[in-house]
Coordinates of C-alpha atoms in Angstrom, one line a residue:
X1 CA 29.1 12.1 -10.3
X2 CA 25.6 13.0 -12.5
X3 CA 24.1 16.3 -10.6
X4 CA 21.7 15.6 -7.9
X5 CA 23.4 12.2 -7.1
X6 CA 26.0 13.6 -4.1
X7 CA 24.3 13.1 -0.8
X8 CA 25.7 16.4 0.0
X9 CA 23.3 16.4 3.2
X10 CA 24.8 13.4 5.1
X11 CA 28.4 13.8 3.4
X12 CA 27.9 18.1 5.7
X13 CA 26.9 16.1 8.6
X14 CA 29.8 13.8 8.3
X15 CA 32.3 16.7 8.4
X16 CA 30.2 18.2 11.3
X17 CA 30.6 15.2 13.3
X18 CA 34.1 15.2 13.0
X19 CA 34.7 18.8 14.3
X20 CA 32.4 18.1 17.1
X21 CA 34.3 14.8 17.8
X22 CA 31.3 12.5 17.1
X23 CA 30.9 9.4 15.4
X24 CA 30.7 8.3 12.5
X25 CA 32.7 11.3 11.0
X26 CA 34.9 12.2 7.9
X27 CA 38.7 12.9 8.9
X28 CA 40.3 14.9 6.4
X29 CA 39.1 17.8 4.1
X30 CA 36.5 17.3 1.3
X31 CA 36.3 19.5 -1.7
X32 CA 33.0 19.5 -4.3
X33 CA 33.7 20.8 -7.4
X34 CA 31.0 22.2 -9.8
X35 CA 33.4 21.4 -13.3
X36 CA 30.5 23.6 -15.2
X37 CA 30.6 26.5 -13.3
X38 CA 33.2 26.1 -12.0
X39 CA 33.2 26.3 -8.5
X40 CA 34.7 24.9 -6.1
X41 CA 32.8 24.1 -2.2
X42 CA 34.9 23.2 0.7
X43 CA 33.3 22.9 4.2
X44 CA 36.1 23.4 7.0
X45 CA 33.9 22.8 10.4
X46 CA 30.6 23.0 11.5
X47 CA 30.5 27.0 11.2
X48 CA 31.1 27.8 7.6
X49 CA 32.4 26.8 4.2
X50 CA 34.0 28.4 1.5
X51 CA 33.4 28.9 -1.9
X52 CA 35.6 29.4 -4.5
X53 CA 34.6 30.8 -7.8
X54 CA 37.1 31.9 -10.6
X55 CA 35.6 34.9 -11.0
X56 CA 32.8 37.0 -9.5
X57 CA 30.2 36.4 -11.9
X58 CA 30.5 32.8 -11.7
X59 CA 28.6 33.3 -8.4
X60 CA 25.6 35.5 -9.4
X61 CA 23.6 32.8 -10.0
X62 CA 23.9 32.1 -6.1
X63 CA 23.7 36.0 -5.0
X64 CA 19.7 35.6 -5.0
X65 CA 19.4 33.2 -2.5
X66 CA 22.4 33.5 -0.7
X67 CA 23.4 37.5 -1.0
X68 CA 24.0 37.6 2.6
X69 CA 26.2 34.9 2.8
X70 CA 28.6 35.8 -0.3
X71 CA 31.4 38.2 0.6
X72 CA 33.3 39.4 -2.7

């Protein structure tokens, strides 16, 4: 997909939904991948994510905003 053209918003809620049994929901594990980066994003529940970098400096653009989130 272009960037910016992922409603990641509603596709977070729709993983949400399905932990919390709600409808409508997403049944199965979703992956975005940043191909540029690369990264790769994977929200498990309603709690957290993970993300996946192939090394640590591929996430220092992130540390500014999200420092207290990242764990090396």
């Amino acid at each position: 997909l272009p960037p910016r053209s992922l409603d990641y918003r509603s596709l977070f809620e729709l993983i949400a939904s399905s932990e919390l049994d709600r409808s409508p929901s997403i049944g199965g594990s979703v992956y975005i991948l940043n191909a540029s980066a690369p990264l790769i994003f994977h929200m498990y529940d309603d709690r957290g994510a993970i993300l996946v970098a192939s090394n640590e400096s591929a996430l220092n653009h992130l540390r500014p905003r999200f420092a207290d989130l990242i764990i090396p």
